[in-house]
Short mmCIF file of C-alpha atoms in Angstrom, two decimals:
data_model
loop_
_atom_site.label_atom_id
_atom_site.label_comp_id
_atom_site.label_asym_id
_atom_site.label_seq_id
_atom_site.Cartn_x
_atom_site.Cartn_y
_atom_site.Cartn_z
CA MET W 23 -0.16 -0.01 -0.07
CA LYS W 24 2.76 2.41 0.94
CA SER W 25 5.53 1.72 -1.73
CA MET W 26 4.32 4.72 -3.88
CA THR W 27 5.58 8.09 -3.55
CA MET W 28 3.91 10.67 -1.29
CA THR W 29 2.41 12.59 -4.19
CA ALA W 30 0.76 9.43 -5.48
CA VAL W 31 -0.50 8.44 -1.96
CA MET W 32 -1.87 11.81 -1.46
CA SER W 33 -4.09 11.78 -4.53
CA PRO W 34 -7.93 12.73 -4.09
CA LEU W 35 -9.18 9.29 -2.64
CA ALA W 36 -12.12 9.16 -0.56
CA THR W 37 -9.98 8.20 2.40
CA VAL W 38 -7.67 11.12 2.10
CA LEU W 39 -8.34 14.45 3.86
CA TRP W 40 -5.95 17.39 3.90
CA ILE W 41 -6.40 19.77 6.79
CA GLY W 42 -4.45 22.87 8.04
CA LEU W 43 -4.77 25.84 10.17
CA GLY W 44 -3.41 29.05 8.55
CA ALA W 45 -0.18 29.57 6.35
CA GLY W 46 3.35 30.35 6.88
CA GLY W 47 6.37 28.68 8.42
CA CYS W 48 6.64 26.82 11.71
CA GLY W 49 9.81 28.26 13.16
CA GLY W 50 11.82 25.17 13.24
CA LEU W 51 14.40 25.45 16.08
CA ALA W 52 18.16 25.75 15.36
CA ALA W 53 20.22 22.74 16.19
CA GLY W 54 22.62 22.74 19.09
CA ASP W 55 25.20 20.40 20.37
CA GLY W 56 23.35 19.44 23.74
CA GLU W 57 26.69 18.27 25.30
CA ALA W 58 26.60 20.26 28.51
CA ASP W 59 26.66 18.12 31.72
CA ARG W 60 27.30 15.07 29.75
CA GLY W 61 28.82 11.88 31.27
CA LEU W 62 26.19 9.96 33.18
CA GLY W 63 24.81 6.75 31.68
CA GLU W 64 21.26 6.17 30.55
CA THR W 65 18.92 4.14 32.83
CA ALA W 66 15.30 3.02 32.18
CA ASP W 67 13.51 4.35 35.17
CA ALA W 68 14.89 7.80 35.83
CA ILE W 69 16.82 10.30 33.79
CA THR W 70 20.26 10.55 34.90
CA ALA W 71 21.30 14.13 34.16
CA ALA W 72 18.86 17.12 34.21
CA ASN W 73 18.63 19.91 31.65
CA PHE W 74 19.75 18.68 28.41
CA SER W 75 19.16 16.28 25.48
CA PHE W 76 22.34 14.27 24.87
CA ASP W 77 21.98 12.07 21.99
CA ALA W 78 19.85 11.13 19.18
CA VAL W 79 19.60 8.61 16.32
CA GLN W 80 20.61 9.59 12.73
CA PHE W 81 18.83 7.89 9.92
CA THR W 82 20.37 7.81 6.41
CA GLY W 83 18.02 5.53 4.67
CA ASN W 84 19.57 2.21 5.85
CA GLN W 85 18.60 2.31 9.62
CA VAL W 86 15.32 1.52 11.49
CA ALA W 87 14.61 1.08 15.24
CA GLN W 88 11.66 -1.33 16.15
CA THR W 89 10.06 -2.93 19.17
CA ALA W 90 9.14 -6.46 19.28
CA THR W 91 5.22 -5.43 19.68
CA ALA W 92 3.23 -2.34 19.16
CA ILE W 93 2.50 0.21 22.03
CA PRO W 94 -1.02 -0.35 23.12
CA THR W 95 -3.06 2.88 23.34
CA PRO W 96 -6.82 3.76 22.91
CA VAL W 97 -7.67 4.48 19.35
CA ASP W 98 -9.70 7.55 20.30
CA ALA W 99 -7.49 9.11 22.93
CA PHE W 100 -3.67 9.14 22.33
CA THR W 101 -0.71 11.44 21.64
CA LEU W 102 2.41 10.75 19.52
CA GLU W 103 5.21 13.30 19.87
CA PHE W 104 8.87 13.47 19.09
CA TRP W 105 11.74 15.89 18.13
CA VAL W 106 12.83 15.42 14.55
CA ARG W 107 15.56 16.94 12.04
CA TYR W 108 14.41 16.46 8.46
CA ASP W 109 17.28 16.27 5.88
CA GLY W 110 15.15 16.80 2.74
CA LEU W 111 15.54 13.74 0.74
CA ALA W 112 12.55 13.23 -1.73
CA GLY W 113 9.78 10.80 -1.32
CA ALA W 114 7.19 9.58 1.38
CA GLN W 115 9.31 8.88 4.55
CA ALA W 116 8.03 7.26 7.73
CA MET W 117 9.25 9.11 10.94
CA VAL W 118 7.40 7.07 13.69
CA TYR W 119 4.63 4.44 13.27
CA ASN W 120 2.90 2.54 15.89
CA GLY W 121 1.36 -0.75 14.43
CA ASP W 122 1.18 -2.13 11.00
CA SER W 123 1.19 0.59 8.37
CA SER W 124 -1.08 -1.48 6.18
CA THR W 125 -3.64 -2.71 8.55
CA SER W 126 -3.49 -0.81 11.93
CA GLY W 127 -2.24 1.82 14.21
CA TYR W 128 -1.08 5.39 13.41
CA GLY W 129 2.14 7.26 12.62
CA LEU W 130 3.61 10.53 11.09
CA TYR W 131 5.17 10.79 7.63
CA VAL W 132 6.95 13.66 5.90
CA GLY W 133 6.62 14.29 2.25
CA THR W 134 9.12 15.86 -0.29
CA SER W 135 8.08 19.33 0.44
CA GLY W 136 8.42 18.83 4.06
CA THR W 137 4.56 18.55 4.68
CA VAL W 138 3.62 16.31 7.62
CA SER W 139 0.73 13.90 7.47
CA ALA W 140 -0.67 10.93 9.57
CA LEU W 141 -1.07 7.47 8.12
CA LEU W 142 -3.98 5.38 9.52
CA GLY W 143 -3.15 1.73 8.54
CA GLY W 144 -5.89 0.29 6.40
CA VAL W 145 -7.97 3.57 6.91
CA GLY W 146 -6.26 6.55 5.14
CA TRP W 147 -4.43 9.79 5.58
CA VAL W 148 -4.98 12.84 7.74
CA GLY W 149 -2.56 15.68 6.61
CA CYS W 150 -1.50 19.05 8.11
CA THR W 151 -0.51 21.40 5.23
CA SER W 152 0.56 23.94 7.81
CA CYS W 153 3.03 21.46 9.47
CA GLN W 154 6.10 22.34 7.41
CA LEU W 155 9.62 20.76 8.18
CA ALA W 156 12.54 22.93 7.27
CA ARG W 157 15.54 21.03 6.22
CA GLY W 158 18.22 20.63 8.70
CA GLN W 159 16.37 22.23 11.54
CA TRP W 160 15.09 20.54 14.79
CA THR W 161 11.35 20.68 15.34
CA HIS W 162 8.94 19.18 17.83
CA LEU W 163 5.97 17.44 16.34
CA ALA W 164 2.87 15.96 17.99
CA VAL W 165 -0.42 14.45 16.73
CA GLU W 166 -3.31 13.61 18.92
CA ARG W 167 -6.70 12.21 18.58
CA VAL W 168 -9.59 13.46 20.82
CA GLY W 169 -12.58 11.39 19.95
CA PRO W 170 -13.47 12.34 16.27
CA VAL W 171 -10.94 15.16 16.32
CA TRP W 172 -7.49 15.04 14.87
CA MET W 173 -4.89 17.71 16.09
CA PHE W 174 -1.42 18.43 14.91
CA PHE W 175 1.28 20.49 16.86
CA GLN W 176 4.50 21.94 15.74
CA ASN W 177 6.74 23.41 18.32
CA GLY W 178 3.78 23.45 20.68
CA ALA W 179 1.54 25.43 18.42
CA LEU W 180 -1.60 24.01 16.93
CA ARG W 181 -1.23 23.80 13.10
CA GLY W 182 -4.17 21.56 12.04
CA GLN W 183 -7.38 20.30 13.39
CA SER W 184 -10.31 18.58 11.98
CA VAL W 185 -13.34 16.59 13.14
CA GLN W 186 -13.48 13.24 11.16
CA PRO W 187 -15.45 10.53 12.88
CA SER W 188 -14.96 8.21 10.07
CA LEU W 189 -11.15 8.37 10.15
CA ALA W 190 -10.50 6.24 13.25
CA PRO W 191 -7.26 4.25 13.46
CA ARG W 192 -7.60 0.55 14.19
CA PRO W 193 -5.78 -0.58 17.42
CA PRO W 194 -2.30 -0.96 16.74
CA VAL W 195 -0.97 -4.40 16.12
CA GLY W 196 2.59 -5.34 14.97
CA LYS W 197 5.39 -3.04 16.34
CA LEU W 198 6.56 0.49 16.94
CA SER W 199 8.99 1.66 14.13
CA ILE W 200 11.17 4.61 14.16
CA GLY W 201 13.04 5.77 10.94
CA ALA W 202 11.17 3.65 8.58
CA SER W 203 7.62 1.89 7.98
CA PRO W 204 7.16 -1.31 10.07
CA SER W 205 8.20 -3.32 6.80
CA GLY W 206 11.42 -1.42 6.64
CA GLY W 207 10.44 0.64 3.58
CA GLU W 208 9.92 4.55 3.04
CA ALA W 209 13.17 5.06 5.14
CA PHE W 210 13.53 8.40 6.77
CA THR W 211 16.61 10.64 6.19
CA GLY W 212 17.32 12.97 9.24
CA ALA W 213 17.40 12.52 13.03
CA ILE W 214 14.88 11.76 15.74
CA ASP W 215 14.91 12.17 19.49
CA GLU W 216 12.56 12.09 22.55
CA VAL W 217 9.87 9.65 21.16
CA ARG W 218 6.84 9.74 23.48
CA ILE W 219 3.41 7.99 23.30
CA TRP W 220 0.68 8.78 25.63
CA SER W 221 -2.59 6.92 26.20
CA PHE W 222 -4.62 10.14 26.33
CA PRO W 223 -4.52 13.48 24.51
CA VAL W 224 -2.23 15.60 26.31
CA PRO W 225 -3.61 19.38 26.85
CA GLN W 226 -1.98 21.84 24.69
CA GLN W 227 -0.62 23.81 27.57
CA MET W 228 1.03 20.78 29.06
CA LEU W 229 2.47 19.64 25.64
CA MET W 230 4.06 23.08 25.35
CA LEU W 231 5.44 22.83 28.67
CA GLU W 232 6.84 19.33 28.56
CA MET W 233 8.09 19.18 24.84
CA SER W 234 11.36 20.89 25.96
CA ARG W 235 11.63 18.99 29.08
CA ALA W 236 13.16 15.66 29.85
CA LEU W 237 10.61 13.33 31.71
CA ARG W 238 11.22 11.06 34.53
CA GLY W 239 9.36 8.21 32.69
CA ASN W 240 6.82 7.30 35.41
CA GLU W 241 4.32 10.06 34.50
CA ASN W 242 0.59 9.05 34.36
CA GLY W 243 -0.51 8.00 30.97
CA LEU W 244 3.04 7.58 29.47
CA ALA W 245 2.73 4.46 27.40
CA ALA W 246 6.31 4.46 25.82
CA TYR W 247 9.28 6.93 26.05
CA TYR W 248 12.56 6.74 24.23
CA ARG W 249 15.17 9.27 25.32
CA LEU W 250 17.69 7.80 22.66
CA ASP W 251 20.52 8.81 24.83
CA GLU W 252 22.56 5.67 24.88
CA GLY W 253 25.15 7.05 22.50
CA SER W 254 26.27 3.67 21.34
CA GLY W 255 25.02 0.11 20.83
CA ALA W 256 22.07 -1.24 19.00
CA ALA W 257 19.35 -0.86 21.60
CA SER W 258 17.47 1.81 23.40
CA VAL W 259 15.54 1.46 26.68
CA ASP W 260 11.94 2.47 27.00
CA ALA W 261 11.99 4.69 30.06
CA SER W 262 8.28 4.25 30.79
CA PRO W 263 6.58 1.32 32.83
CA GLY W 264 5.61 -0.13 29.36
CA ASN W 265 8.96 -1.73 28.83
CA HIS W 266 9.10 -1.96 25.11
CA PRO W 267 12.85 -1.64 24.32
CA LEU W 268 13.89 -0.58 20.81
CA SER W 269 16.31 -2.69 18.67
CA LEU W 270 18.26 -0.49 16.20
CA VAL W 271 19.13 -2.08 12.98
CA GLY W 272 21.26 -0.64 10.35
CA PRO W 273 23.62 -0.11 12.33
CA PRO W 274 22.51 2.97 14.23
CA THR W 275 24.40 6.21 13.91
CA TRP W 276 24.40 8.12 17.19
CA ILE W 277 24.83 11.81 17.17
CA SER W 278 24.61 14.72 19.53
CA SER W 279 20.99 15.95 19.65
CA GLY W 280 19.61 19.22 18.61
CA ALA W 281 16.47 18.83 20.46
CA THR W 282 16.20 21.83 22.72
CA LEU W 283 15.67 20.17 26.02
CA SER W 284 16.91 23.14 27.98
CA THR W 285 15.03 22.19 31.20
CA GLY W 286 14.80 19.09 33.08
CA ILE W 287 13.72 17.30 36.14
CA ALA W 288 15.13 17.49 39.83
CA LEU W 289 17.34 14.48 40.62
CA ASP W 290 18.38 14.76 44.29
CA ASP W 291 17.86 17.00 47.20
CA ALA W 292 19.57 17.69 50.53
CA GLU W 293 17.71 16.28 53.44
CA PHE W 294 17.65 17.90 56.98
CA SER W 295 16.69 16.14 60.09
CA GLY W 296 17.15 19.09 62.37
CA ALA W 297 20.75 18.55 63.11
CA ALA W 298 22.15 19.40 59.62
CA ALA W 299 23.45 22.36 58.05
CA GLY W 300 25.25 23.78 54.79
CA THR W 301 27.73 26.71 55.08
CA THR W 302 29.70 28.63 52.45
CA SER W 303 33.01 30.47 53.24
CA THR W 304 31.65 33.89 52.40
CA VAL W 305 28.28 35.56 51.73
CA VAL W 306 26.95 35.00 48.04
CA THR W 307 26.49 38.74 47.68
CA THR W 308 26.73 42.02 49.70
CA ARG W 309 24.00 43.67 47.86
CA THR W 310 21.26 45.35 50.02
CA ASP W 311 18.50 45.82 47.29
CA GLY W 312 17.60 44.21 44.10
CA ILE W 313 17.81 40.62 45.29
CA THR W 314 15.79 37.47 44.56
CA LEU W 315 15.91 34.21 46.84
CA GLU W 316 14.37 31.10 45.41
CA SER W 317 14.07 27.42 46.68
CA TRP W 318 12.12 24.34 46.55
CA VAL W 319 11.44 23.24 50.04
CA ARG W 320 9.68 20.41 51.81
CA TRP W 321 8.68 21.09 55.50
CA ASP W 322 8.30 18.10 57.64
CA GLY W 323 6.77 19.79 60.73
CA GLY W 324 8.02 21.05 64.03
CA PRO W 325 6.86 24.02 66.03
CA ASN W 326 9.90 26.13 65.85
CA VAL W 327 11.07 28.80 63.39
CA GLN W 328 13.36 27.04 60.89
CA GLU W 329 15.84 28.37 58.48
CA VAL W 330 15.72 27.53 54.82
CA MET W 331 18.57 29.84 53.74
CA TYR W 332 20.41 32.98 55.05
CA ASN W 333 22.91 35.35 53.40
CA GLY W 334 24.75 37.00 56.20
CA MET W 335 24.46 36.99 60.04
CA PRO W 336 20.84 36.69 61.11
CA ALA W 337 21.53 38.75 64.30
CA SER W 338 22.79 41.76 62.58
CA ASN W 339 22.68 41.94 58.78
CA GLY W 340 21.75 40.24 55.54
CA TYR W 341 18.58 38.47 54.65
CA GLY W 342 17.01 35.01 54.52
CA LEU W 343 14.14 32.75 54.32
CA TYR W 344 12.35 30.82 57.22
CA LEU W 345 9.52 28.65 58.00
CA SER W 346 7.26 28.68 60.96
CA ASN W 347 4.43 26.25 61.50
CA GLY W 348 3.89 26.19 57.60
CA ASN W 349 4.03 29.89 57.38
CA VAL W 350 6.91 31.69 55.52
CA LEU W 351 9.01 34.47 57.21
CA LEU W 352 11.74 36.76 55.88
CA LEU W 353 14.50 38.17 58.13
CA SER W 354 16.22 41.38 57.08
CA GLY W 355 19.01 41.55 59.74
CA VAL W 356 16.68 41.85 62.80
CA ALA W 357 13.46 42.87 61.13
CA LEU W 358 10.79 40.19 60.44
CA VAL W 359 8.58 40.07 57.18
CA THR W 360 5.66 37.75 57.26
CA CYS W 361 3.74 36.11 54.42
CA THR W 362 0.26 35.99 55.74
CA SER W 363 -1.10 33.99 52.87
CA CYS W 364 1.46 31.33 52.60
CA ALA W 365 0.64 27.92 53.92
CA LEU W 366 2.94 24.89 53.66
CA ALA W 367 1.48 21.35 54.46
CA THR W 368 3.93 18.96 56.08
CA GLY W 369 5.49 16.63 53.64
CA ASP W 370 4.59 18.62 50.43
CA TRP W 371 6.98 20.30 48.24
CA HIS W 372 6.50 23.98 47.33
CA HIS W 373 8.47 26.52 45.64
CA LEU W 374 9.08 29.78 47.45
CA ALA W 375 10.56 33.06 46.13
CA ALA W 376 11.40 36.30 47.90
CA VAL W 377 12.16 39.48 45.95
CA LEU W 378 13.62 42.57 47.44
CA SER W 379 13.14 45.76 45.38
CA GLN W 380 13.49 49.13 46.68
CA SER W 381 13.55 47.86 50.29
CA GLN W 382 10.16 46.34 49.88
CA TRP W 383 9.79 42.46 49.95
CA THR W 384 7.51 40.43 47.90
CA VAL W 385 6.80 36.68 48.38
CA TYR W 386 5.77 33.90 45.76
CA GLU W 387 4.62 30.53 46.44
CA ASP W 388 4.53 28.02 43.49
CA GLY W 389 4.90 31.04 41.27
CA GLU W 390 1.90 32.96 42.76
CA PRO W 391 2.20 36.25 44.49
CA GLN W 392 1.39 36.31 48.17
CA THR W 393 0.49 38.89 50.73
CA VAL W 394 3.10 40.17 53.15
CA TRP W 395 2.96 42.01 56.39
CA ASN W 396 5.73 44.54 57.31
CA GLY W 397 7.34 44.11 54.00
CA LEU W 398 9.09 47.56 53.81
CA VAL W 399 12.28 47.08 56.18
CA PRO W 400 15.83 48.35 55.87
CA THR W 401 18.60 45.86 55.16
CA ALA W 402 22.19 46.04 56.31
CA SER W 403 24.95 44.82 53.99
CA PRO W 404 25.39 41.11 54.39
CA SER W 405 28.69 39.98 55.90
CA GLY W 406 29.69 36.51 57.14
CA VAL W 407 28.58 33.47 55.27
CA PHE W 408 25.60 31.94 53.27
CA THR W 409 23.80 29.11 55.19
CA ILE W 410 21.15 26.60 54.41
CA GLY W 411 19.12 24.64 57.08
CA ALA W 412 20.69 26.23 60.02
CA GLY W 413 22.33 29.51 60.92
CA PRO W 414 26.13 29.88 61.57
CA PRO W 415 27.57 29.98 65.11
CA GLY W 416 26.91 33.17 67.03
CA ALA W 417 23.70 33.95 64.98
CA GLY W 418 21.46 32.54 67.57
CA ALA W 419 19.92 35.69 68.69
CA PHE W 420 17.02 35.39 66.23
CA GLY W 421 16.02 32.17 68.09
CA ALA W 422 15.75 30.00 64.82
CA ALA W 423 16.02 26.25 64.88
CA PRO W 424 17.50 23.79 62.25
CA LEU W 425 15.27 22.90 59.29
CA ILE W 426 13.27 19.60 59.53
CA GLY W 427 12.65 18.81 55.80
CA ALA W 428 14.63 19.14 52.62
CA VAL W 429 15.66 21.76 50.02
CA ASP W 430 16.45 21.78 46.45
CA GLU W 431 17.09 24.12 43.54
CA ILE W 432 18.29 27.09 45.64
CA ARG W 433 19.02 30.19 43.52
CA VAL W 434 20.07 33.67 44.43
CA TRP W 435 19.77 36.34 41.85
CA GLY W 436 21.26 39.97 41.76
CA VAL W 437 18.13 41.50 40.37
CA PRO W 438 14.51 41.56 41.51
CA ARG W 439 12.90 39.09 39.34
CA THR W 440 9.40 39.78 38.12
CA ALA W 441 6.36 37.65 38.59
CA GLN W 442 6.57 36.66 35.06
CA GLN W 443 10.05 35.55 35.23
CA ILE W 444 9.48 33.60 38.30
CA GLN W 445 6.48 31.87 36.94
CA ALA W 446 8.33 30.95 33.79
CA SER W 447 11.10 29.24 35.35
CA TYR W 448 10.40 28.03 39.04
CA ASN W 449 9.61 24.61 37.76
CA MET W 450 12.57 24.23 35.36
CA SER W 451 16.11 23.63 35.81
CA LEU W 452 18.56 26.20 34.63
CA ALA W 453 21.77 26.07 32.65
CA GLY W 454 23.61 27.95 35.47
CA ASP W 455 24.86 30.81 33.20
CA GLU W 456 21.77 33.02 33.32
CA PRO W 457 22.55 36.67 33.51
CA ASP W 458 22.44 37.97 37.17
CA LEU W 459 22.37 34.51 38.67
CA LEU W 460 24.72 34.81 41.51
CA ALA W 461 24.41 31.30 43.10
CA TYR W 462 22.74 28.22 41.93
CA TYR W 463 22.61 24.89 43.93
CA ARG W 464 20.92 21.88 42.18
CA PHE W 465 21.75 19.51 44.93
CA ASP W 466 22.14 16.71 42.37
CA GLU W 467 25.32 15.24 43.65
CA GLY W 468 23.57 12.50 45.26
CA SER W 469 26.54 11.74 47.75
CA GLY W 470 29.38 13.53 49.47
CA THR W 471 29.70 16.62 51.78
CA VAL W 472 29.65 19.41 49.31
CA ALA W 473 26.92 20.99 47.04
CA ASP W 474 28.53 22.77 44.06
CA ASP W 475 27.42 26.27 42.90
CA THR W 476 26.92 26.06 39.20
CA ALA W 477 26.39 29.87 38.71
CA GLY W 478 28.99 31.30 40.89
CA ASN W 479 31.91 30.03 43.06
CA HIS W 480 30.35 29.54 46.43
CA PRO W 481 30.43 25.78 47.15
CA ILE W 482 28.37 24.72 50.20
CA SER W 483 29.89 22.50 52.75
CA LEU W 484 27.17 20.04 54.10
CA THR W 485 27.13 18.69 57.87
CA ARG W 486 24.93 15.75 58.71
CA THR W 487 22.83 16.09 55.67
CA THR W 488 21.59 13.14 53.65
CA TRP W 489 20.65 12.65 50.01
CA ALA W 490 17.47 11.57 48.56
CA THR W 491 15.40 11.63 45.34
CA SER W 492 13.87 14.91 45.03
CA GLY W 493 10.22 15.71 45.06
CA ALA W 494 10.55 19.16 43.50
CA LEU W 495 8.20 19.27 40.78
CA LEU W 496 10.73 19.82 37.91
CA LYS W 497 8.77 17.13 35.97
CA THR W 498 5.61 16.45 34.15
CA ALA W 499 2.54 17.41 36.12
CA ALA W 500 0.29 14.50 37.00
CA PHE W 501 -2.65 14.92 34.49
#
């Protein structure tokens, strides 16, 4: 059925429908080397390095990657998505197909002009004339079926939509094939990365958020997930619970990926049991205004005021973030600022941000602005050290107790970040070289007694802390 060219297949047959929303290009993303933070091996159950896509598989017309069986999904509620670089060879090319392309399942093809279409085995085609792949550029593609509605997305934007009750794919039977059709024909020329199949239609807002983010692999509804980060060999794991490993035939050509996974998930955190602390040798900054403090924190209870972080000496200068019975406090030297609307439940992870601008403090919880009392306070220039979990010796005049809980993703900025900036990045890992980022602690070491500062040069020496898998929500939300 599919040995003909794309032009012939797309002739005006009763089973062929072309759809599209608007005209114009799709803004393919420029390729990058994706090599930062490389070095940890791939595992099937958790991503081993946050922030970047490492490898991808290059297809030159002689390779294919296939599973032993198809990925089971509902036929009226699924999402197929992946990153792709199209190298422009003429003819119909199968990028990813789940099932038997002659009789069952669904998959995405690219034609000679870079136009994208979905093939439904034994049923017909659904095309997206506004989904245009530019040669040599990395692009994110997704196709979803929501009941009778077909939707195509490129780089998170909806490019095609149509209501077609009669064009329902048959349940996928056979295998999942990447880089060619299940029979091995219609070979693709280009590169593919981050292939994901979901057993439900992912909402567009979540699709836009997660397309540039590495996943853990245990997200609800994730039926198959191929990071394609092995970098060598002839197999790739399925990082989802589905456990459908890929066999790569050709042999495969591994390359550095250009998929823009510039954000990622939290790996580890630093755990505090009430007797632990972290200390640098100097303060992170001596600034007295134009500051932002950020941290993911889990509070495990306790009646005392507990320290999250402090820059300076709490009895006399600087500023820091504290918890008190689920509430949030800021201390500027000796003056307290109270967040009257913050409420942390024990055992839950939350993101906190405190912004000092023109001597006025503003607090955010999980990206949302909160109400503060006594927010306008003077601040003395910080001196001493930067601490997490417990204050330095001699700073006990404030009466704060050590933290009982955990911290992750601590960031100190030399600017007052806006609400939009905080909301855009609080649940994303950073590269560490962002402008005005003075200190950044990912706490992803997983062992040892030092937490590196990936933005500045203020490593934290840890005392009696332990390491654990982080619960900071730098991952796909639970749908």
